[in-house]
Each structure stands twice: as structure tokens, then as C-alpha cells.
PDB file of C-alpha atoms and ligand atoms in Angstrom:
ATOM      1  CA  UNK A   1      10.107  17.467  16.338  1.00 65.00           C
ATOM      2  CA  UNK A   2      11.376  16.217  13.411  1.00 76.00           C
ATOM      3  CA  UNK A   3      14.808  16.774  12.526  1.00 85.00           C
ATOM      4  CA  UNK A   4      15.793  16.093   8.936  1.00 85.00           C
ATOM      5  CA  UNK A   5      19.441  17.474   9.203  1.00 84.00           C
ATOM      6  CA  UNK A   6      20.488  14.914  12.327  1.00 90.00           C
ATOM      7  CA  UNK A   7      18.273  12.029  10.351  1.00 90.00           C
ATOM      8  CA  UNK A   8      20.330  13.199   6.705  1.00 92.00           C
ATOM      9  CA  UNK A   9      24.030  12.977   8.986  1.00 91.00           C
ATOM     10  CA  UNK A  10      23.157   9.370  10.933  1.00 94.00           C
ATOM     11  CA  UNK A  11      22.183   8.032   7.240  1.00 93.00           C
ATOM     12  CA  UNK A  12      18.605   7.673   8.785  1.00 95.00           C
ATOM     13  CA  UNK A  13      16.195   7.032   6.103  1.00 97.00           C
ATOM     14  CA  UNK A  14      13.014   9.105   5.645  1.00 98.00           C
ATOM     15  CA  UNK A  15       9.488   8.309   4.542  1.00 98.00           C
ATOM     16  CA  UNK A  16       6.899  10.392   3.417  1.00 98.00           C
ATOM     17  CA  UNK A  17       3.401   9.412   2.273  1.00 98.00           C
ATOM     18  CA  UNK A  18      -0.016  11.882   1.090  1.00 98.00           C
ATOM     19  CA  UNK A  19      -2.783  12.490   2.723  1.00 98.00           C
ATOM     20  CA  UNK A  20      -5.688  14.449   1.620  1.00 98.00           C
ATOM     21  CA  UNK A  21      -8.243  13.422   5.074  1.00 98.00           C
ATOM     22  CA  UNK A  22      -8.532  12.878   8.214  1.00 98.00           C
ATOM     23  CA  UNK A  23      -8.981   9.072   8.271  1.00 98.00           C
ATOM     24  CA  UNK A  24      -5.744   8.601   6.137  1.00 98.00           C
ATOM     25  CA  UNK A  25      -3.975  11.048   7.717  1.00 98.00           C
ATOM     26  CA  UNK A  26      -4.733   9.363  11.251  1.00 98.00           C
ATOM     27  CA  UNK A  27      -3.454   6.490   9.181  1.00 98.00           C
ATOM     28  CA  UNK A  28      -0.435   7.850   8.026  1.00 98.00           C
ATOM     29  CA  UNK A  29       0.550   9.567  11.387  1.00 98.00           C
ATOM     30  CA  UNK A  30      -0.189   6.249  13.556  1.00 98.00           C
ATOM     31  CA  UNK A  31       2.230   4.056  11.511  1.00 98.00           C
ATOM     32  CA  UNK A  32       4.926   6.353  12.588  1.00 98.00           C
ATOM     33  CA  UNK A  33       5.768   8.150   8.812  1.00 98.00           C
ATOM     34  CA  UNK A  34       8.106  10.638   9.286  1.00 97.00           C
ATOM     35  CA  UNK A  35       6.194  13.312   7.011  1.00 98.00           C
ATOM     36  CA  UNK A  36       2.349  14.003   5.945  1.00 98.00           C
ATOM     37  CA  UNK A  37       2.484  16.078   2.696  1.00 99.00           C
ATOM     38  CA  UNK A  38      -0.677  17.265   1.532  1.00 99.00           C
ATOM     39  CA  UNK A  39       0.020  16.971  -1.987  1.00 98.00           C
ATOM     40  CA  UNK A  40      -1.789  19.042  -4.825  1.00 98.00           C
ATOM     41  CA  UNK A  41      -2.361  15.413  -6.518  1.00 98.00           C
ATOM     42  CA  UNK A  42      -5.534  15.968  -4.333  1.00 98.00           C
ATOM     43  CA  UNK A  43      -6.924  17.405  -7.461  1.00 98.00           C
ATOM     44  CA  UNK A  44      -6.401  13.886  -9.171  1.00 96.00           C
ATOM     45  CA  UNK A  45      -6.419  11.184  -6.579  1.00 95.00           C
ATOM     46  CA  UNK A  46      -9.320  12.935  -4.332  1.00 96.00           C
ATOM     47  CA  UNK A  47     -11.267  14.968  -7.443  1.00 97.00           C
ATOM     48  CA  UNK A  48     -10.294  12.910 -10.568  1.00 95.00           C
ATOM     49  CA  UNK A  49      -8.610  15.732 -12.546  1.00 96.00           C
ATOM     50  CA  UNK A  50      -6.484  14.492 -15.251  1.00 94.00           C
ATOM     51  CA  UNK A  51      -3.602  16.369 -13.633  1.00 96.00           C
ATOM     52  CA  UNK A  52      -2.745  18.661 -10.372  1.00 98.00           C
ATOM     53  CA  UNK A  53      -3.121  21.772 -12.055  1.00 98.00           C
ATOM     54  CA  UNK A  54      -6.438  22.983 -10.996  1.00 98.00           C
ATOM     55  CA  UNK A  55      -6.118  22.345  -7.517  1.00 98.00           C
ATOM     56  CA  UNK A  56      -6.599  25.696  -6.509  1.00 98.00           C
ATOM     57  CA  UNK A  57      -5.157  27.664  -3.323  1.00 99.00           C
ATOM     58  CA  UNK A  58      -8.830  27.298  -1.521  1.00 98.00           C
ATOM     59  CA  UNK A  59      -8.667  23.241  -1.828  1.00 98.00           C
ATOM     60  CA  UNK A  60      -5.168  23.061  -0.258  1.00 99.00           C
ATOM     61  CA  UNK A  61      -5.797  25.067   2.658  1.00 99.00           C
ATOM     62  CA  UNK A  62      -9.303  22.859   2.909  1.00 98.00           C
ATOM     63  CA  UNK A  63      -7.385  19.825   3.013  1.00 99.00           C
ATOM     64  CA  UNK A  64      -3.856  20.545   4.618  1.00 99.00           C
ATOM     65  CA  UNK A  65      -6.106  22.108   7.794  1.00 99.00           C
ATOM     66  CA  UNK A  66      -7.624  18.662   7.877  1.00 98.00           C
ATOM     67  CA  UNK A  67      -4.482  16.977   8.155  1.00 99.00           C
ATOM     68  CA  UNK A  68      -2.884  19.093  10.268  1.00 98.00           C
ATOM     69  CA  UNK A  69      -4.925  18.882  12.692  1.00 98.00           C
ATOM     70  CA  UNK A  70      -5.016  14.700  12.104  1.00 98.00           C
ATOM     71  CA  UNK A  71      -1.684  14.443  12.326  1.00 98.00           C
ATOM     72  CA  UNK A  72      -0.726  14.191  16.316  1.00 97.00           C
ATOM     73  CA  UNK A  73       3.085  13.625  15.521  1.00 97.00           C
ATOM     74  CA  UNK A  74       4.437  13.556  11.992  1.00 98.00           C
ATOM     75  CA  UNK A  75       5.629  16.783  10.060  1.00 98.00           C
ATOM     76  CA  UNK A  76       2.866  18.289   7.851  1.00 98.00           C
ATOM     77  CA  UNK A  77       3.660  19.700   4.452  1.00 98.00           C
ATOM     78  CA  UNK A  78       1.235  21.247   2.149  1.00 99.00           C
ATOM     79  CA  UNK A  79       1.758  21.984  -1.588  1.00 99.00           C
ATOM     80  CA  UNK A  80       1.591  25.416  -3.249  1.00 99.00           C
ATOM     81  CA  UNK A  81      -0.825  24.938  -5.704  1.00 98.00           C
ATOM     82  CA  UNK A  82       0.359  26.273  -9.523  1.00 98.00           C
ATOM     83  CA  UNK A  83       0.732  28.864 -10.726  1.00 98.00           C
ATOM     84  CA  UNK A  84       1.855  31.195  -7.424  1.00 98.00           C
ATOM     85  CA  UNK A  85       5.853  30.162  -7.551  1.00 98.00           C
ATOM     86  CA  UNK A  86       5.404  32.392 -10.617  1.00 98.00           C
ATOM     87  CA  UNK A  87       3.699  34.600  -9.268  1.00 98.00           C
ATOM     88  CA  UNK A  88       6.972  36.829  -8.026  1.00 97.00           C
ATOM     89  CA  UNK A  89       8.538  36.631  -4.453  1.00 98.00           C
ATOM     90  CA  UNK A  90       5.649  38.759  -2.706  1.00 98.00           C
ATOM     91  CA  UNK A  91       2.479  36.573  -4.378  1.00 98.00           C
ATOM     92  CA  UNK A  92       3.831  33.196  -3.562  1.00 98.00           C
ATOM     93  CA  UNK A  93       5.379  34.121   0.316  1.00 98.00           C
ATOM     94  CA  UNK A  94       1.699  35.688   0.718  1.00 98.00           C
ATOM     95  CA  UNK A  95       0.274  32.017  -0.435  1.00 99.00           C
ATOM     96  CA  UNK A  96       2.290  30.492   1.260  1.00 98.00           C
ATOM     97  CA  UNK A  97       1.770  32.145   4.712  1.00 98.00           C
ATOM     98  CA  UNK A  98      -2.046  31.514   4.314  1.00 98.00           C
ATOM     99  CA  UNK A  99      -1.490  27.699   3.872  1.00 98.00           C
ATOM    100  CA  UNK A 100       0.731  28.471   7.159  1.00 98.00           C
ATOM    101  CA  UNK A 101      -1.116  30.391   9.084  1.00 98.00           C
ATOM    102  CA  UNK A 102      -4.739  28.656   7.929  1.00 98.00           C
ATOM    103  CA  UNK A 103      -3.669  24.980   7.942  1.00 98.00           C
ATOM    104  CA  UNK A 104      -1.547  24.290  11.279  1.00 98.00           C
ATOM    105  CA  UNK A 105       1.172  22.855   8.923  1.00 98.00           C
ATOM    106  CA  UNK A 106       4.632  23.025   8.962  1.00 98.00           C
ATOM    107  CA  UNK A 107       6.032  23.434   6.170  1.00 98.00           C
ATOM    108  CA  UNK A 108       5.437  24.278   2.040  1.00 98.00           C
ATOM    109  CA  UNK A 109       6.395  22.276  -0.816  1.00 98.00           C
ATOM    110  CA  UNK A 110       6.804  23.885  -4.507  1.00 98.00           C
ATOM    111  CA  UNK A 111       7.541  22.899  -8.129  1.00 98.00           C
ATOM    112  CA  UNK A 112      10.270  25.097  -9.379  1.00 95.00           C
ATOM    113  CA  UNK A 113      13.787  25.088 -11.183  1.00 97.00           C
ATOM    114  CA  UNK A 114      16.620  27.321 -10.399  1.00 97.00           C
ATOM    115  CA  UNK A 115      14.426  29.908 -11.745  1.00 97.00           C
ATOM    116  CA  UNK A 116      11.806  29.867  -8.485  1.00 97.00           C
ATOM    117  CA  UNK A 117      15.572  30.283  -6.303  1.00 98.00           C
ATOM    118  CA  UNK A 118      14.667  33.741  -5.327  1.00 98.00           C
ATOM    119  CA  UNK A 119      10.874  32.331  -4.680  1.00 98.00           C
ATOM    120  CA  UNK A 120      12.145  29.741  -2.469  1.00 98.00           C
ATOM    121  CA  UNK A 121      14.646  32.349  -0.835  1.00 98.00           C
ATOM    122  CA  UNK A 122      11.937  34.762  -0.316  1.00 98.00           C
ATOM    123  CA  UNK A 123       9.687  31.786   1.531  1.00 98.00           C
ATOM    124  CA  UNK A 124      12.450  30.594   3.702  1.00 98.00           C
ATOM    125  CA  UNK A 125      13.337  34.081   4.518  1.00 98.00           C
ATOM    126  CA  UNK A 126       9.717  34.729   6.083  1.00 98.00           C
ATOM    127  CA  UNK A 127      10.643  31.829   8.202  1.00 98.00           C
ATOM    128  CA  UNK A 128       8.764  29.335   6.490  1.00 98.00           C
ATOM    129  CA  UNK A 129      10.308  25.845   5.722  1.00 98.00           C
ATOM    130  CA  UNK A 130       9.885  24.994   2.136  1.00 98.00           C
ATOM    131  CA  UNK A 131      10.675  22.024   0.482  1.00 98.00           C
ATOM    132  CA  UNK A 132      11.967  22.369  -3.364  1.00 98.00           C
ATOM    133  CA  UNK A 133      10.272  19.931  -6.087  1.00 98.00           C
ATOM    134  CA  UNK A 134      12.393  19.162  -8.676  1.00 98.00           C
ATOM    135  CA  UNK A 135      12.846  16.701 -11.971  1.00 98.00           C
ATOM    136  CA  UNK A 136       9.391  15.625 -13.114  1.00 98.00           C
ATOM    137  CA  UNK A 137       7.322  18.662 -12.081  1.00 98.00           C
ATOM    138  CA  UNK A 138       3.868  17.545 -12.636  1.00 98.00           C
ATOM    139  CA  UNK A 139       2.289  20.847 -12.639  1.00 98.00           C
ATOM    140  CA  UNK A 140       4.653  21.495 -16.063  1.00 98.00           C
ATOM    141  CA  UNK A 141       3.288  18.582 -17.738  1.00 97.00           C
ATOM    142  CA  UNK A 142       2.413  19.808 -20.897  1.00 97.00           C
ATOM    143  CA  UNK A 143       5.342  21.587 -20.556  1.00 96.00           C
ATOM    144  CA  UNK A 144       7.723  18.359 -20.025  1.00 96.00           C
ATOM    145  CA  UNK A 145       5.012  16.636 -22.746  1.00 95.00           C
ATOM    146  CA  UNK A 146       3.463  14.209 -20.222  1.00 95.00           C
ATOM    147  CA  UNK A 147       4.689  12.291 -17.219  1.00 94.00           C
ATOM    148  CA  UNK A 148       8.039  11.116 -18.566  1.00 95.00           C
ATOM    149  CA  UNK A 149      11.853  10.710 -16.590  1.00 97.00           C
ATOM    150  CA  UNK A 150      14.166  13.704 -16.395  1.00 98.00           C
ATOM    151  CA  UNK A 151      17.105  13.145 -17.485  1.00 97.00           C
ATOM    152  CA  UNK A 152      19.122  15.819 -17.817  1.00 97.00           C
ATOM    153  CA  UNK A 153      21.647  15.488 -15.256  1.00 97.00           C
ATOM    154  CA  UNK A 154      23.268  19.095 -15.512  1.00 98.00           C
ATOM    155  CA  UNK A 155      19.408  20.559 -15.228  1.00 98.00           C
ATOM    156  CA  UNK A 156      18.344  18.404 -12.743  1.00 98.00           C
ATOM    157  CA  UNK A 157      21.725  19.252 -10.263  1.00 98.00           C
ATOM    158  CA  UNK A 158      21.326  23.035 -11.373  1.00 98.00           C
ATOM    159  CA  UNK A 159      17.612  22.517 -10.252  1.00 98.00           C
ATOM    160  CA  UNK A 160      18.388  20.722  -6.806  1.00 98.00           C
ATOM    161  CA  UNK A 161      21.437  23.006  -5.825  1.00 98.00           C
ATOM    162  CA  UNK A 162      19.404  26.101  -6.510  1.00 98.00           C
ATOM    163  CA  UNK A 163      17.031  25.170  -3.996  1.00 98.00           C
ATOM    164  CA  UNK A 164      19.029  24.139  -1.391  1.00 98.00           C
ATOM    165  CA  UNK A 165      21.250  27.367  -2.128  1.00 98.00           C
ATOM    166  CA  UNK A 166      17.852  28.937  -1.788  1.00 98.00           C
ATOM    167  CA  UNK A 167      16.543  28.298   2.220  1.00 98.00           C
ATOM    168  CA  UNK A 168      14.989  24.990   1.018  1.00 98.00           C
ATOM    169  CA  UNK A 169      15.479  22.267   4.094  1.00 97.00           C
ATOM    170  CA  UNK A 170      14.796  19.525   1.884  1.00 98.00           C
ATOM    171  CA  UNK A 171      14.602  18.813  -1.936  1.00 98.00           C
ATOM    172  CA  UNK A 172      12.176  16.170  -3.611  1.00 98.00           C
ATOM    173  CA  UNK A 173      12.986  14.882  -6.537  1.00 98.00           C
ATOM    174  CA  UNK A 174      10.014  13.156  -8.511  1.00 98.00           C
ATOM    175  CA  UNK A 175      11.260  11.117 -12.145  1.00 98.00           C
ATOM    176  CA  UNK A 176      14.638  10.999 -12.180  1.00 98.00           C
ATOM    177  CA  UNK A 177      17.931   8.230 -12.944  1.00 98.00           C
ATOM    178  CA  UNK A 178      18.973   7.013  -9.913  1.00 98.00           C
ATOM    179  CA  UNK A 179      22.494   7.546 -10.723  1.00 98.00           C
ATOM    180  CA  UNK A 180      21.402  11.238 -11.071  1.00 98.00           C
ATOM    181  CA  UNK A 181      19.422  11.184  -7.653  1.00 98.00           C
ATOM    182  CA  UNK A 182      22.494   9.479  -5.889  1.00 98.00           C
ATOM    183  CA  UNK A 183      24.745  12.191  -6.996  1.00 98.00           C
ATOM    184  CA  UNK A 184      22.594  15.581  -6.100  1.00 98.00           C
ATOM    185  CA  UNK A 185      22.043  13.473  -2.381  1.00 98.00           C
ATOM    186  CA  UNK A 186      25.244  13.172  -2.045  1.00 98.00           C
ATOM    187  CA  UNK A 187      26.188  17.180  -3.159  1.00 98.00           C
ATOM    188  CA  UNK A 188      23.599  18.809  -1.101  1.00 98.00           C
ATOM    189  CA  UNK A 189      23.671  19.288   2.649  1.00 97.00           C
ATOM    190  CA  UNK A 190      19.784  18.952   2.985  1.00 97.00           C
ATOM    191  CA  UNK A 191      18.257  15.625   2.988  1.00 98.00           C
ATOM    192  CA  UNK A 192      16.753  14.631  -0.544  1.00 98.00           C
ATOM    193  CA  UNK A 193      13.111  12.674  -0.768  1.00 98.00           C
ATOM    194  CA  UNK A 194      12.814  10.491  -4.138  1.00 98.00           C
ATOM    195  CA  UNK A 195       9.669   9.653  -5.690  1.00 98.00           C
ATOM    196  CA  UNK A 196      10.646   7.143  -8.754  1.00 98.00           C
ATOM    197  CA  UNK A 197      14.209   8.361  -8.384  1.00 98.00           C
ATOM    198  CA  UNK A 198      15.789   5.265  -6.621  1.00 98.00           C
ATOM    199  CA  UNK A 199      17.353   3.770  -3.494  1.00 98.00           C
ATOM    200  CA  UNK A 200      19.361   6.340  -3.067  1.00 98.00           C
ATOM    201  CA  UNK A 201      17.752   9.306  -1.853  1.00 98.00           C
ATOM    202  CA  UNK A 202      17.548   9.977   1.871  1.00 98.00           C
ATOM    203  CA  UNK A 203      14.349   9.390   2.164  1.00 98.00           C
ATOM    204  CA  UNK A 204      11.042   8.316  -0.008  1.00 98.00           C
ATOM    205  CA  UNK A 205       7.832   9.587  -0.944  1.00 98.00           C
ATOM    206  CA  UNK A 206       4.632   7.776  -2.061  1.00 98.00           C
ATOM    207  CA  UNK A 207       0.754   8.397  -2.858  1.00 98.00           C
ATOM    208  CA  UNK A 208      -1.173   7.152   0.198  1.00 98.00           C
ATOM    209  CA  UNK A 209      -3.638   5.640  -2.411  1.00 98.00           C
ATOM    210  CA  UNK A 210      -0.724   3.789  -4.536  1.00 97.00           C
ATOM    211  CA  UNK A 211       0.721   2.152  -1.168  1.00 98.00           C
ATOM    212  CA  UNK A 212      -2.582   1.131   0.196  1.00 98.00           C
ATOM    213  CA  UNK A 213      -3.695  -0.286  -3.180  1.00 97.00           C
ATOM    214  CA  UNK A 214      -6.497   2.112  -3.441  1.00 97.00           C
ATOM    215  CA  UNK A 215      -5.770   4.183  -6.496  1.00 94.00           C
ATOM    216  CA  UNK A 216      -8.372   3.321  -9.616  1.00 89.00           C
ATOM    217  CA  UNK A 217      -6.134   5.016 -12.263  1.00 78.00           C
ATOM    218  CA  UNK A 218      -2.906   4.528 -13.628  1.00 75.00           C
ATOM    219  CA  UNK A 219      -0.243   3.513 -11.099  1.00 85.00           C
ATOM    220  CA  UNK A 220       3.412   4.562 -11.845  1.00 89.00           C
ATOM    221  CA  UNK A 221       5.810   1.836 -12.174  1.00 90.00           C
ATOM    222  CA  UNK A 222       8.028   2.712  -9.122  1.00 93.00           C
ATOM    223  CA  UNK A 223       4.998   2.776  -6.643  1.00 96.00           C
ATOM    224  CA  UNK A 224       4.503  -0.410  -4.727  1.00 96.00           C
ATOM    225  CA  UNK A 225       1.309  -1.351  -3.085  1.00 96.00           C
ATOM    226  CA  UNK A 226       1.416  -2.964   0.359  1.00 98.00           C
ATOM    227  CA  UNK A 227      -2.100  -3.796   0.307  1.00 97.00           C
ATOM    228  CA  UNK A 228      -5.331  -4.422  -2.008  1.00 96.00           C
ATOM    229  CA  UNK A 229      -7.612  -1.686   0.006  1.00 98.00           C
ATOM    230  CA  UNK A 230      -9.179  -1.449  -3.694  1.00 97.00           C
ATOM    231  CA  UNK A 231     -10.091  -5.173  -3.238  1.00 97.00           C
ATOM    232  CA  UNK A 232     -10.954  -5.081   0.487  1.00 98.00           C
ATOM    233  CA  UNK A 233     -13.455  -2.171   0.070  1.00 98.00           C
ATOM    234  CA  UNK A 234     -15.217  -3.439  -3.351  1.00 98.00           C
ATOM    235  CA  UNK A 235     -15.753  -6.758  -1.580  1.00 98.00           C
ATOM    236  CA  UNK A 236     -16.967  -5.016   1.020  1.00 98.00           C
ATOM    237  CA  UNK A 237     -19.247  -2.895  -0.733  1.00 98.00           C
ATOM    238  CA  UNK A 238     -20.562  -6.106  -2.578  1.00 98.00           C
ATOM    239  CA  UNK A 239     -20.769  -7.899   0.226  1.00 98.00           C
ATOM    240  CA  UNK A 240     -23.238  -5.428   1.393  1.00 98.00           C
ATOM    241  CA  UNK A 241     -25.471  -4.892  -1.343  1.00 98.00           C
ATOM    242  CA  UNK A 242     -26.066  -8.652  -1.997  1.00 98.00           C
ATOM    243  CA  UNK A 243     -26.929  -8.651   2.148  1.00 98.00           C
ATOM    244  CA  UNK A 244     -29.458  -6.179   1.118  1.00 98.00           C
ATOM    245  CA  UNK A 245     -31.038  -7.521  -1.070  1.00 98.00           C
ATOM    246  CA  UNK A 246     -30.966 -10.949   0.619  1.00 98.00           C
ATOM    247  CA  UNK A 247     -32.414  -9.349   3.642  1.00 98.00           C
ATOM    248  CA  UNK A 248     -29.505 -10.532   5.830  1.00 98.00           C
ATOM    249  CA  UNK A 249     -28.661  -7.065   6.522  1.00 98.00           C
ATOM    250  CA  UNK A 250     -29.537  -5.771   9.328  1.00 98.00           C
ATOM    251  CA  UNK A 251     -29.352  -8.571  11.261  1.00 97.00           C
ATOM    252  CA  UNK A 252     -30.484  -9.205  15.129  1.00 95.00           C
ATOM    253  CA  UNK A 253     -27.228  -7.691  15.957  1.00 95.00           C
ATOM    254  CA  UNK A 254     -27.613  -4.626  13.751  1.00 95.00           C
ATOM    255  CA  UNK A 255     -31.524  -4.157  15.278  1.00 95.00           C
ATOM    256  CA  UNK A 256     -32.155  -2.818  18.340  1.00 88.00           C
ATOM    257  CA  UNK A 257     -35.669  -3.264  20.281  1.00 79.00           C
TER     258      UNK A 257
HETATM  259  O1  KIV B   1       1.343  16.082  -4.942  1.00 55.34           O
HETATM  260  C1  KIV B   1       1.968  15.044  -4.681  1.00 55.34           C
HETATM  261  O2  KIV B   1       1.399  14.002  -4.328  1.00 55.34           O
HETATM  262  C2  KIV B   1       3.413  15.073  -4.817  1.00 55.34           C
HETATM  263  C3  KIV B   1       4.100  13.751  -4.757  1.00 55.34           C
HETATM  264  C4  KIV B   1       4.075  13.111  -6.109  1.00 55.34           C
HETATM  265  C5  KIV B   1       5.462  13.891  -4.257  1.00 55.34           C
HETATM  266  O3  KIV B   1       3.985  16.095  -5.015  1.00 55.34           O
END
């Protein structure tokens, strides 16, 4: 079992990666990632929606009971999907026990500023961890008028403090100075997870298909691939076709009888 507080106090450092199946969450879980978090970017990396806002509360039960049951060893978190953390206290603990009690995962994770406190309190409170989102919330984009830094350092401690004030055992923080993400790890008690918010976060958070090299549309700055699976698999599939229609495929070792 994971323990986030003991990793946050040894200085530790976490990872985190997506996963929206069961081949990358087998992937994920085998290379020893501390957490699996079923993210509601599903909706764009998985579905190729302009934006995680209609991934609905159906698709991330579909896919976070998928990875649950993948995942042999790492801690599985699944997204609330918009809009239910403004919902009121009663909708969004109801959500979130479904992706609970339907998934096999462990914990929630949901957008919010101090204003979704008593959400987060009301979660925590039904015994469910919950993980608080702050800075770049991506289901407010047209709200924060597109995918841009946070930088408003009293907000974004306001933000992070609320939630951990709130029952949250961790707070991600997604678009933020590093200077600001330094400071709220070092004022909160819980261990932080950064997503383009610097070194100095306890732990880090990345889109399985950024890593891998696998994702076909924009790729944020602060990702880093560790591989060209985009490369590997259109050679592949190339590779293939022109066998096809060469007629070296199948071959005697592909044909039985
Ligand atoms: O949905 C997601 O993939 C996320 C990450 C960007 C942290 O929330």
C-alpha cells in the first residue's frame, strides 16, 4: 500500500502517469509507477475531444474499472468528470462513490479552488481519498481563456491550502511557476504532484501518451517523451501493409498446414 505521507517525510519522490486501458495500464503498473490516474483527458487523448469537458461520468467509470482491475500494484485514481464538484456536497460524494464502488479504484481526483473546500471535505469525510487539482484546471478552460500558466501566487496557495485544509491527501498542481509550486510543497503537509510546475513538487505527473511518444496532437512543453511509440507503431503499420501487398505476409511461419 502506498503511503504518500511516509514517501512526502523521507523526501521520496513520486510519479504518476495516465492510463485509459488495460494494455497501458499493465504498462504503467509493471514499471513500478507509484500512481495510475485515470484522467478525464480520456476524452482528448483516447476520443479526440478538443478538451476534457465532455468526458462524461459513464466513460470514467468505463475506463477507471479497466484500470483498476490492470493495475496489480500501483494506486488507482480516477477523475471526477466536470461539472459534479459543482454540483453541491451530496451530487459530487454520490459521483464519486460510484467511480468507487464501480471501478475498484482508490482514490478521486477533482478540479476545484477553495471554493470546492466543502466538496472535497464532504468526499474525504465519506472516507474517500481525494486528490485536489489546482492551477491550470483544464476543465475551466474557457474560463482561464485556453491552456495558459497560473500565476497568481496568492490564488494558487489559497487554492492548494484549501484542499489540503479540506481531507485532500494529496494536491496536483497542473501550470504553475515553479517558485510558486516550491512554496505551496513546502506549506502543506500532504505531498504535492506537479504537472508543468517544476522540480520541486514531491512528486510528478505525465500523459502516458506524451511519455511514450504516442500523442498525435499538441504536446505541452514540459512533457518529455522517453520513446517514439508514434514512430515504432507507424513503421509498423507500414511495414505491414507494403508486406501485403508484396505478398510476404503471411509467411511459412504465419501459415499453418
Ligand atoms: O486528466 C489528466 O490527464 C490530468 C493530468 C493532466 C494531471 O488531470
Amino acid at each position: 500500500m502506498l503511503d504518500l505521507a511516509a514517501a512526502k517525510a523521507s523526501g521520496r519522490r513520486l510519479s504518476m502517469v495516465t492510463a485509459y486501458d488495460w494494455t497501458s495500464a499493465r504498462l504503467v503498473d509493471a514499471a513500478g509507477i507509484d500512481c495510475v490516474l485515470v484522467g478525464d483527458s480520456v476524452a482528448m487523448v483516447v476520443a479526440g475531444r478538443s478538451s476534457t469537458i465532455p468526458a462524461t461520468l459513464e466513460q470514467m467509470i468505463y475506463h477507471g474499472e479497466i484500470v483498476a482491475r490492470a493495475a496489480e500494484r500501483a494506486f488507482v485514481v480516477v477523475d471526477l468528470p466536470f461539472p459534479y464538484q459543482h454540483l453541491g456536497v451530496r451530487a459530487a460524494v454520490k459521483a464519486c462513490a460510484r467511480l468507487l464502488k464501480e471501478t475498484g479504484c482508490q482514490g478521486v481526483k477533482l478540479e476545484g479552488t477553495a471554493g470546492q473546500a466543502d466538496v472535497i471535505a464532504g468526499i474525504a469525510a465519506a472516507g474517500i481519498p481525494v486528490i485536489g487539482h489546482v492551477g491550470l484546471r483544464p476543465q475551466a478552460v474557457h474560463q482561464l481563456g485556453g491552456y495558459r500558466m497560473q500565476r497568481d501566487l496568492d490564488r494558487l496557495m489559497a487554492d492548494a491550502r484549501a484542499a489540503a485544509d479540506a481531507g485532500a491527501f494529496s494536491v496536483l498542481m497542473e501550470c504553475i511557476p515553479e517558485a510558486a509550486a516550491r512554496a505551496i510543497t513546502a506549506e502543506l503537509a500532504v505531498p504535492t504532484f506537479g504537472i508543468g510546475a517544476g522540480a520541486g513538487c514531491d512528486g510528478q505527473v505525465l500523459v502516458f501518451h506524451d511519455l511514450v511518444g504516442l500523442s498525435l496532437e499538441r504536446v505541452p512543453k514540459f512533457a518529455r517523451a522517453y520513446a517514439d511509440a508514434k514512430g515504432t507503431m507507424a513503421a509498423a503499420l507500414e511495414g505491414w501493409r507494403k508486406d501485403v501487398e508484396a505478398g510476404r505476409f503471411p509467411g511459412p511461419s504465419e501459415t499453418r498446414g
